[in-house]
Coordinates of C-alpha atoms and ligand atoms in Angstrom, one line a residue:
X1 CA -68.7 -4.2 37.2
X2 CA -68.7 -4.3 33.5
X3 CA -70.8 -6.9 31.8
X4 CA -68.8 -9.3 29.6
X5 CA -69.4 -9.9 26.1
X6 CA -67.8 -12.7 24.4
X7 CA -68.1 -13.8 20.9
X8 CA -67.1 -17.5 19.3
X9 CA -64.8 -18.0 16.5
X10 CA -64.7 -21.3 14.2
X11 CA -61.1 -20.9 12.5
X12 CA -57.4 -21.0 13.8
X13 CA -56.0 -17.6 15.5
X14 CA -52.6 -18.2 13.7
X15 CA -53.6 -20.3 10.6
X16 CA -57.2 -19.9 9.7
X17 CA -58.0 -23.2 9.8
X18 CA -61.3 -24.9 10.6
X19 CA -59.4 -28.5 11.8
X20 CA -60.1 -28.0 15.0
X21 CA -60.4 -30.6 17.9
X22 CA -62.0 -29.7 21.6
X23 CA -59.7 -31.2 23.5
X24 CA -60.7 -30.1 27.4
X25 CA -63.9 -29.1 28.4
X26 CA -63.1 -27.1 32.3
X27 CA -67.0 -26.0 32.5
X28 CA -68.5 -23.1 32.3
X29 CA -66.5 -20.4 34.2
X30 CA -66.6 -16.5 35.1
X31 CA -63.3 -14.4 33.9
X32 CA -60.8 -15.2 36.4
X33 CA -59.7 -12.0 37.0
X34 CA -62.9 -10.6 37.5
X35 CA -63.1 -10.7 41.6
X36 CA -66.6 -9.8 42.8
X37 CA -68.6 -7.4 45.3
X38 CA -70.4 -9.5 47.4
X39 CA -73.5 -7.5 46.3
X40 CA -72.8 -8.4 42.4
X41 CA -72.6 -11.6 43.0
X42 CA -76.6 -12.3 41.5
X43 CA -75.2 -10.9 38.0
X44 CA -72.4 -12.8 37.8
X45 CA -71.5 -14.6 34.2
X46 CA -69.9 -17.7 33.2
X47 CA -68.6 -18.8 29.7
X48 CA -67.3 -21.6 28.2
X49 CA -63.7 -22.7 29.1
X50 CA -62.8 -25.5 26.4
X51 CA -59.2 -26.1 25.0
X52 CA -59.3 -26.6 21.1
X53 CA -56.4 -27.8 19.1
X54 CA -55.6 -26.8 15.6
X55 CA -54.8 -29.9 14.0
X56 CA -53.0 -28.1 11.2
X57 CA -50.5 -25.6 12.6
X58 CA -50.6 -27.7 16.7
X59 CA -51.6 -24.6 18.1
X60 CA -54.1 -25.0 21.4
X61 CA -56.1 -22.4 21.9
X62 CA -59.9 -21.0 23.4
X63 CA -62.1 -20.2 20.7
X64 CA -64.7 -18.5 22.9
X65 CA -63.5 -14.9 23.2
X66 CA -64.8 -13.0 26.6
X67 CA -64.4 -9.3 25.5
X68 CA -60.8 -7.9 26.3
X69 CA -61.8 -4.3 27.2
X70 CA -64.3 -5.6 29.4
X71 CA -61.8 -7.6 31.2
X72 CA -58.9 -5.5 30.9
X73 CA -61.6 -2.4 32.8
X74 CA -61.8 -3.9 36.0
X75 CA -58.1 -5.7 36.2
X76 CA -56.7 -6.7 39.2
X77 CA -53.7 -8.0 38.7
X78 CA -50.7 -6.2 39.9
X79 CA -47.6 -8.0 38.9
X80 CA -45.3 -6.1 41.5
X81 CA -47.0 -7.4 44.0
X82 CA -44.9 -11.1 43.5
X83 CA -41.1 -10.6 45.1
X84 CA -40.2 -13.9 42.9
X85 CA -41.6 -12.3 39.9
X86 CA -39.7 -9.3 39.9
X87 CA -36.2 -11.9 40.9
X88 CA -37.1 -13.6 38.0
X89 CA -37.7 -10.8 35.1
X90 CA -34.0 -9.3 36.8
X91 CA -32.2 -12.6 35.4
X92 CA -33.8 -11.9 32.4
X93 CA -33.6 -8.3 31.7
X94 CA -29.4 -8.9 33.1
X95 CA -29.0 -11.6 30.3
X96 CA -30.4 -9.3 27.9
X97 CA -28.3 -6.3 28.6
X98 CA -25.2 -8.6 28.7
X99 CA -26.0 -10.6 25.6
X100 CA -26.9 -8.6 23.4
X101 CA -24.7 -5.5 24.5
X102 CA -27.3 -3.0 24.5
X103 CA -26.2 0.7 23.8
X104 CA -26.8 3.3 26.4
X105 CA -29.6 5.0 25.1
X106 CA -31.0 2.3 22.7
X107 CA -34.9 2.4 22.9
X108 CA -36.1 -0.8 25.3
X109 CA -40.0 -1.7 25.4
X110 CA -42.3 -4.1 26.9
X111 CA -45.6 -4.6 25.5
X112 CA -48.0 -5.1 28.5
X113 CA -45.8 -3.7 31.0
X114 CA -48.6 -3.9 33.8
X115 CA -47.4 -2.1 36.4
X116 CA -43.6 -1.5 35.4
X117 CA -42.2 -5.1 36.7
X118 CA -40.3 -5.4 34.3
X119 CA -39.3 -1.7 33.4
X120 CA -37.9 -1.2 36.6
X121 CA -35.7 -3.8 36.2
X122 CA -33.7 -1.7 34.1
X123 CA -30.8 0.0 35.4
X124 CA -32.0 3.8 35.8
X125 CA -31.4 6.4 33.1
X126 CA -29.6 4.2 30.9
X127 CA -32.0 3.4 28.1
X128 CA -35.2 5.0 26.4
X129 CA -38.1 2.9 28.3
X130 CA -41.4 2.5 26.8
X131 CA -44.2 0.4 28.0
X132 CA -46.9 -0.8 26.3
X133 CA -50.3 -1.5 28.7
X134 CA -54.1 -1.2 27.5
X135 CA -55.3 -2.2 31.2
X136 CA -55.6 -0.1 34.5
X137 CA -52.2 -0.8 35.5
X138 CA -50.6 1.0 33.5
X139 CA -51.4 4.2 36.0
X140 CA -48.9 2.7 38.7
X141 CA -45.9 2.3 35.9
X142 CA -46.7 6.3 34.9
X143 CA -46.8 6.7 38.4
X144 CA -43.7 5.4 38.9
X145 CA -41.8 7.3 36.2
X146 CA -42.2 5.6 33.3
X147 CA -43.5 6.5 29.5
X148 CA -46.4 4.1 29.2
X149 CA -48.6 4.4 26.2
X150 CA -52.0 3.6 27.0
X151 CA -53.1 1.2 24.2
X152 CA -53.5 -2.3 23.0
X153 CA -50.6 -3.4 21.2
X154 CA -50.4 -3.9 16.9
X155 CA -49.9 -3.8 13.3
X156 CA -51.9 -0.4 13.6
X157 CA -50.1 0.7 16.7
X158 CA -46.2 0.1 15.5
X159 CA -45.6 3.1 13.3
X160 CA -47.0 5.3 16.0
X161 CA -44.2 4.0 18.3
X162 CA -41.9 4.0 15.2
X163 CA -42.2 7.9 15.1
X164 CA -42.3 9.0 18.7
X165 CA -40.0 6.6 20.2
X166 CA -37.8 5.4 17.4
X167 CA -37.1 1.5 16.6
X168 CA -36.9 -0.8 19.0
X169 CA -33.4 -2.6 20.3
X170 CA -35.0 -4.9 22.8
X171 CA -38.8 -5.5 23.3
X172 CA -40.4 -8.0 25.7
X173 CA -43.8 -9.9 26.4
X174 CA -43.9 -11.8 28.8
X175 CA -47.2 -13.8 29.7
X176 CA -49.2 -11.3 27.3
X177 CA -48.8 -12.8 24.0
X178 CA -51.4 -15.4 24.6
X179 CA -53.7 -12.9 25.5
X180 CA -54.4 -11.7 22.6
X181 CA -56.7 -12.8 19.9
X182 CA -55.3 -11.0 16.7
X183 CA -51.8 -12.7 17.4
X184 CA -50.4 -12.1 13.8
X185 CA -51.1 -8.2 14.6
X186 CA -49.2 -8.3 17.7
X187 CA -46.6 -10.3 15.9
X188 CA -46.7 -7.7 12.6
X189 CA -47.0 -4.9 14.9
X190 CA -43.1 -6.1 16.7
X191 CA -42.0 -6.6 12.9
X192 CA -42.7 -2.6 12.2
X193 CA -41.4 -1.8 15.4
X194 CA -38.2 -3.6 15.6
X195 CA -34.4 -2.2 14.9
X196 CA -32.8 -4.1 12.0
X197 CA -30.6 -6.3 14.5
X198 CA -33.5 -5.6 17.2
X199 CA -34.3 -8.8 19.5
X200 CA -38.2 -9.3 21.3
X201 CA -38.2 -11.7 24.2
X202 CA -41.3 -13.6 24.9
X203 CA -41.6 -15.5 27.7
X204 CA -44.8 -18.0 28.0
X205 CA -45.7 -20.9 30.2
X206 CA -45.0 -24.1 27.8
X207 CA -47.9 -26.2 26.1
X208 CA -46.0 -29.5 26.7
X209 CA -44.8 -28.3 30.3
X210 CA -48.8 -27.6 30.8
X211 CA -50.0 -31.1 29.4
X212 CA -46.7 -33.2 30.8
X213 CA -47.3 -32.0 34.3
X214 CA -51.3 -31.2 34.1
X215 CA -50.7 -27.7 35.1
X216 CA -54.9 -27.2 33.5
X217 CA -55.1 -24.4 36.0
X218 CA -53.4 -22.0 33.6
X219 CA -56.2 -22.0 31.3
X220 CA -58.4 -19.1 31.7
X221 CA -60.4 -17.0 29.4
X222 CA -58.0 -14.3 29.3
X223 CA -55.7 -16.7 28.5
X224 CA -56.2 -17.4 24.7
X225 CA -53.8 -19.7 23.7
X226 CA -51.6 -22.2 24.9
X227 CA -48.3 -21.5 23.1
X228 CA -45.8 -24.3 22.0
X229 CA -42.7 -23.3 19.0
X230 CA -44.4 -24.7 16.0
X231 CA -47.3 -23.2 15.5
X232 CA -45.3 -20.1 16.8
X233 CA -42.7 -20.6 13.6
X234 CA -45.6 -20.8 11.6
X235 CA -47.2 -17.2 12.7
X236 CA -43.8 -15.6 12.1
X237 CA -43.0 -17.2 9.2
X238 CA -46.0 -15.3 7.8
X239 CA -45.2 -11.3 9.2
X240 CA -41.3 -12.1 8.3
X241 CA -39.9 -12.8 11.8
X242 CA -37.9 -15.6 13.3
X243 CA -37.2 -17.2 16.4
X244 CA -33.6 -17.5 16.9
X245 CA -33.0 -19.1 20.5
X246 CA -35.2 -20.7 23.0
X247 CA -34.6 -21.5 26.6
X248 CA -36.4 -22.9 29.4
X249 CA -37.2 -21.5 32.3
X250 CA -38.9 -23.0 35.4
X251 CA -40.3 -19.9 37.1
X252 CA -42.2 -17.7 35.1
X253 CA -45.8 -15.7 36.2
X254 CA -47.7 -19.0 35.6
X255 CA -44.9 -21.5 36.1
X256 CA -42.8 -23.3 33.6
X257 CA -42.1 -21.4 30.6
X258 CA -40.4 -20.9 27.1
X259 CA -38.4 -17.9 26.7
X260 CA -38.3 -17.3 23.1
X261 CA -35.4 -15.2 20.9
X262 CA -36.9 -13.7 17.8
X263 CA -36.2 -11.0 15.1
X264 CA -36.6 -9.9 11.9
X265 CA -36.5 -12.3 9.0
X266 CA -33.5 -10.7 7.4
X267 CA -31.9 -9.7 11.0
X268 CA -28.0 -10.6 11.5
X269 CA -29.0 -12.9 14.3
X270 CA -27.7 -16.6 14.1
X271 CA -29.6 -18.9 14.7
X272 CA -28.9 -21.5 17.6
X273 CA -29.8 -25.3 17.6
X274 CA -32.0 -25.1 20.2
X275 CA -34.1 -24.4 17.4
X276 CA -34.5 -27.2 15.2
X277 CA -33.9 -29.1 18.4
X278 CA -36.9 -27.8 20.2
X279 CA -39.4 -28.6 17.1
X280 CA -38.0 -31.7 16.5
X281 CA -39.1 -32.8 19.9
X282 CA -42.4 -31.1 19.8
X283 CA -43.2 -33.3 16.5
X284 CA -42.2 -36.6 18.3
X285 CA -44.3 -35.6 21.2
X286 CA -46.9 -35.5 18.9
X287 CA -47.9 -31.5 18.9
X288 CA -50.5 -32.1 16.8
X289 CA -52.1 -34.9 17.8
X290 CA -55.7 -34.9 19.5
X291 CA -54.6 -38.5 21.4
X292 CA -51.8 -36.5 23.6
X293 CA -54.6 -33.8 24.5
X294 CA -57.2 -36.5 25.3
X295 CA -54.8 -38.4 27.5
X296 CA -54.0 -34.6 29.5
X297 CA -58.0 -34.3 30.1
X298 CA -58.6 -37.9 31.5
X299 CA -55.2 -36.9 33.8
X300 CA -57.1 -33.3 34.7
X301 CA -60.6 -35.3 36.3
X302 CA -58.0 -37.3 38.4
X303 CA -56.3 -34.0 40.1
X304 CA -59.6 -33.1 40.9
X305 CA -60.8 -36.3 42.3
X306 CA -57.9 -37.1 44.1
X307 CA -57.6 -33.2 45.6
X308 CA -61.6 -33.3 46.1
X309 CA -61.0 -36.3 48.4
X310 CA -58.3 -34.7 50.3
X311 CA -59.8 -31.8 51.2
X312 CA -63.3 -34.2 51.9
X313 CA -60.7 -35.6 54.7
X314 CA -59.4 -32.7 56.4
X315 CA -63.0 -31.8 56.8
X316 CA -64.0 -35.0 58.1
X317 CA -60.9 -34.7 60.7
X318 CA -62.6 -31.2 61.6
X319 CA -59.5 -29.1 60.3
X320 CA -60.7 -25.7 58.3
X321 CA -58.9 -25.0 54.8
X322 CA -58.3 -21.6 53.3
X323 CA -56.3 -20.8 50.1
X324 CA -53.3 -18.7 49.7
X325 CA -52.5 -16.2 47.3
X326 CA -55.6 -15.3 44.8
X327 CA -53.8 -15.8 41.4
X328 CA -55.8 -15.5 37.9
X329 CA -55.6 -19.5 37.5
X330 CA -56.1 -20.1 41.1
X331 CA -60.2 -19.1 40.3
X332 CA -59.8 -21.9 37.0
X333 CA -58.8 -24.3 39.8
X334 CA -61.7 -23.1 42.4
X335 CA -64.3 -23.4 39.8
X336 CA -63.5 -26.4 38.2
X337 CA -63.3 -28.3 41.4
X338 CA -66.6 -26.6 42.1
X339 CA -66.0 -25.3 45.8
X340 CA -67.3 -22.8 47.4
X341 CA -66.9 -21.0 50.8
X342 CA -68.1 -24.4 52.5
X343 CA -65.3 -26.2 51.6
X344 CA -62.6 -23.1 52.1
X345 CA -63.3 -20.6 53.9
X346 CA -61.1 -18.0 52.4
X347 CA -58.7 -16.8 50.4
X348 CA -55.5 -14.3 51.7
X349 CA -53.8 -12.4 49.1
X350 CA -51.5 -9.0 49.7
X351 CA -53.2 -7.1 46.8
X352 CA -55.4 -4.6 48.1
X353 CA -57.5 -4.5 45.3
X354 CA -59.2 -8.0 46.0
X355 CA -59.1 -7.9 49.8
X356 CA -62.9 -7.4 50.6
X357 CA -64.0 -9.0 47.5
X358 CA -65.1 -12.7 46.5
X359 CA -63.5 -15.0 44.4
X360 CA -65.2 -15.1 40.9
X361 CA -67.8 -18.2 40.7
X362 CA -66.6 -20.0 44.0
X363 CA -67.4 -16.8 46.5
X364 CA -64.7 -17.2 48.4
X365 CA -64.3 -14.0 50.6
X366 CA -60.4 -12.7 50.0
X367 CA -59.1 -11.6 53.3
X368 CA -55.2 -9.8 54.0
X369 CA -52.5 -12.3 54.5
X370 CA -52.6 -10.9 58.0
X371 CA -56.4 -11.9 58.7
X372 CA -55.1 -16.0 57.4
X373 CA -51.9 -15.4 60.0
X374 CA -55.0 -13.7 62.5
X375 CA -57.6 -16.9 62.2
X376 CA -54.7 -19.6 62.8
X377 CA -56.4 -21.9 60.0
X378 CA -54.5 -24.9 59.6
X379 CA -54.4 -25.7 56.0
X380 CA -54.1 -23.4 53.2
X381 CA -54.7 -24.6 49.5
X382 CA -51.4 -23.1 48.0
X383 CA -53.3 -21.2 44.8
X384 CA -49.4 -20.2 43.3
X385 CA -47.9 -23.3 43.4
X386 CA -45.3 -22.2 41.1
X387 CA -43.7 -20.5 44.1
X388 CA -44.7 -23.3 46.8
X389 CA -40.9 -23.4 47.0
X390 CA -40.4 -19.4 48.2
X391 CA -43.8 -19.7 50.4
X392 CA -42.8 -22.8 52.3
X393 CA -39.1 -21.6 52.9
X394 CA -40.5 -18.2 53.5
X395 CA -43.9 -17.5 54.1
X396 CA -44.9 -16.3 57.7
X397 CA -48.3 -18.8 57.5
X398 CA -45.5 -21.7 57.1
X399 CA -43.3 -20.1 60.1
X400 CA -46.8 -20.2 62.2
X401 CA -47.3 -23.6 61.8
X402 CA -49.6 -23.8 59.0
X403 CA -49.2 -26.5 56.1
X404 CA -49.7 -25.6 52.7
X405 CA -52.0 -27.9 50.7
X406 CA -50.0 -27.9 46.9
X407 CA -52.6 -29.0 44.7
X408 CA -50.5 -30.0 41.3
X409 CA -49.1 -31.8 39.2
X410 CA -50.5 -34.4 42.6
X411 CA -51.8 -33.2 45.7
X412 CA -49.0 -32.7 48.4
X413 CA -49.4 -31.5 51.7
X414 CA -45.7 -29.3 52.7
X415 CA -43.7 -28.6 55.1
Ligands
LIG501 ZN1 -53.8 -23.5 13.1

């Protein structure tokens, strides 16, 4: 494994502002992608995990910046491997197609296409596909077909894609935007890219949804800001885009989301009063004040008392606890609770890549969601509790008897 490097900044990724506010402190924490070898475990590294606000443009973000190749080298997350996931981006590439009547032919991208999720949702041979993906994964989308240029996405990358591909009619990025530190060079770069009437779709879990509902477990270092409209208007404002529409949408990657319209600054798009409606309601929320953040981190110590105390009591009855499903923020939840194999015992998950390996900084071994079904372990801390719906109507650990422990926005034991 690849040691991490990380490096702190002191100003605003979108504004450049030094107003900043740490808001939530989650402890120090390794990546949370970065599953371990049991024999690596003595080099492991933890960094800070602190939420900052910008009390200028409202935007929330980590200032501490764990090196992005580093992270990106050893990646493990395969976003295939989620059946919801790929139901969900299907309703969104559909409402694309339909909405904005794409061409056949018209060139179609998706900056951090992972594994081809989302480019296989396309119906086949009808447009020019390009994904973007910097990471590993991007072997299993050429694998499966697709033109995938190998590459972190930005200002510097655009006219490259300009000349090979042509200009974009539809781009998305969904949950990849707030990976990335340079954000006004991703957002420049889909500027340069984009058709004169061309649309990009991001699609983010939702700052307020995250604070409302104390969803804290989607804060992880790769996970660089926590993204809300306004300071969003703010960053396109300055590289000539606009957002046009915005809808939400309750099952993204990481839970509840914002799926955002936006194009160029002179495009022919009109825009829709969901708009104005949406930052209206994000100033009356207060957006930008450090009070609302302060009142979210008192709320985060509770969930981890109260779910502390109930896994404390299914030990004391003599029942074990596993987890299921080893998502990214799953390890933010782990570590912050500070558990370790003691307190659950493992962790199933259907991606072969972590089978075998621990959990980073709680050393939980990750076993095949056969081996959980195999040990008959009564309680399972549900990790992706965005899909506790699909796993408890679905889930063959559920259909065996076991009860999934859903640890958020309260702790609720289901069926
Ligand atoms: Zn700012």
């Amino acid at each position: 494994m690849a040691a991490f490097s990380v490096r702190h900044r002191d100003t605003c990724r979108i504004c450049g502002s030094r107003n900043l506010v740490e808001v939530l402190d989650l402890t120090d924490q390794p990546p949370s992608n970065s599953f371990i070898a049991p024999e690596a475990v003595a080099a492991e590294q933890r960094f800070p995990l602190k939420m900052h606000l910008c009390r200028d443009c409202g935007l929330s973000q980590l200032l501490d910046i764990v090196s992005a190749e580093d992270i990106f080298d050893d990646y493990a997350y395969l976003s295939s491997t989620s059946r919801a996931l790929c139901t969900h981006y299907q309703g969104l590439v559909d409402a694309a197609i339909e909405r904005f009547k794409l061409p056949d032919g018209a060139v179609v991208g998706d900056i951090g296409c992972n594994d081809g999720i989302m480019l296989a949702r396309y119906p086949a041979g009808r447009f020019s596909l390009v994904g973007i993906e910097p990471s590993s994964a991007g072997a299993y989308a050429r694998k499966a077909g697709f033109t995938v240029v190998e590459d972190f996405f930005g200002r510097d990358l655009a006219p490259r894609l300009v000349e090979r591909f042509g200009r974009v009619k539809l781009v998305t990025s969904t949950n990849v935007f707030a990976h990335v530190d340079d954000i006004e060079s991703f957002a420049a770069g889909v500027q340069a890219w984009l058709a004169e009437d061309g649309v990009w779709i991001i699609e983010f879990p939702y700052l307020v949804d995250m604070v409302e509902r104390c969803y804290f477990d989607t804060i992880y270092h790769e996970h660089l800001c926590y993204l809300a409209l306004t300071p969003l208007a703010h960053l396109f404002a300055k590289v000539s885009l606009r957002a046009f529409r915005v809808e939400k949408t309750e099952v993204g990657a990481s839970g509840p989301a914002l799926r955002l319209f936006v194009c160029r600054a002179d495009a022919p798009h009109a825009e829709d009063s969901s708009i104005p409606a949406l930052l209206r309601a994000e100033a009356d929320w207060g957006i930008k004040d450090p009070a609302r953040y302060h009142d979210f981190a008192k709320r985060v110590e509770a969930v981890k008392e109260s779910l502390l105390a109930t896994l404390a009591d299914l030990k004391a009855k003599g029942h074990q606890v596993a987890a299921f499903c080893a998502p990214a923020k799953g390890n933010t939840l782990l570590n912050y609770l500070g558990v370790g194999p003691d307190d659950i015992v493992a962790v199933s998950e259907n991606n072969d890549l972590k089978i075998g390996k621990l959990t980073p900084g709680s050393h939980i071994p990750v076993i095949s969601d056969q081996a959980l079904l195999d040990a008959k372990i009564p309680y399972a801390l549900l990790l992706a509790w965005n899909y506790a719906d699909f796993f408890v109507a679905n889930s063959d650990y559920v259909k065996q008897g076991g009860r999934f422990i859903v640890p958020l926005p309260e702790p609720v034991v289901r069926p």
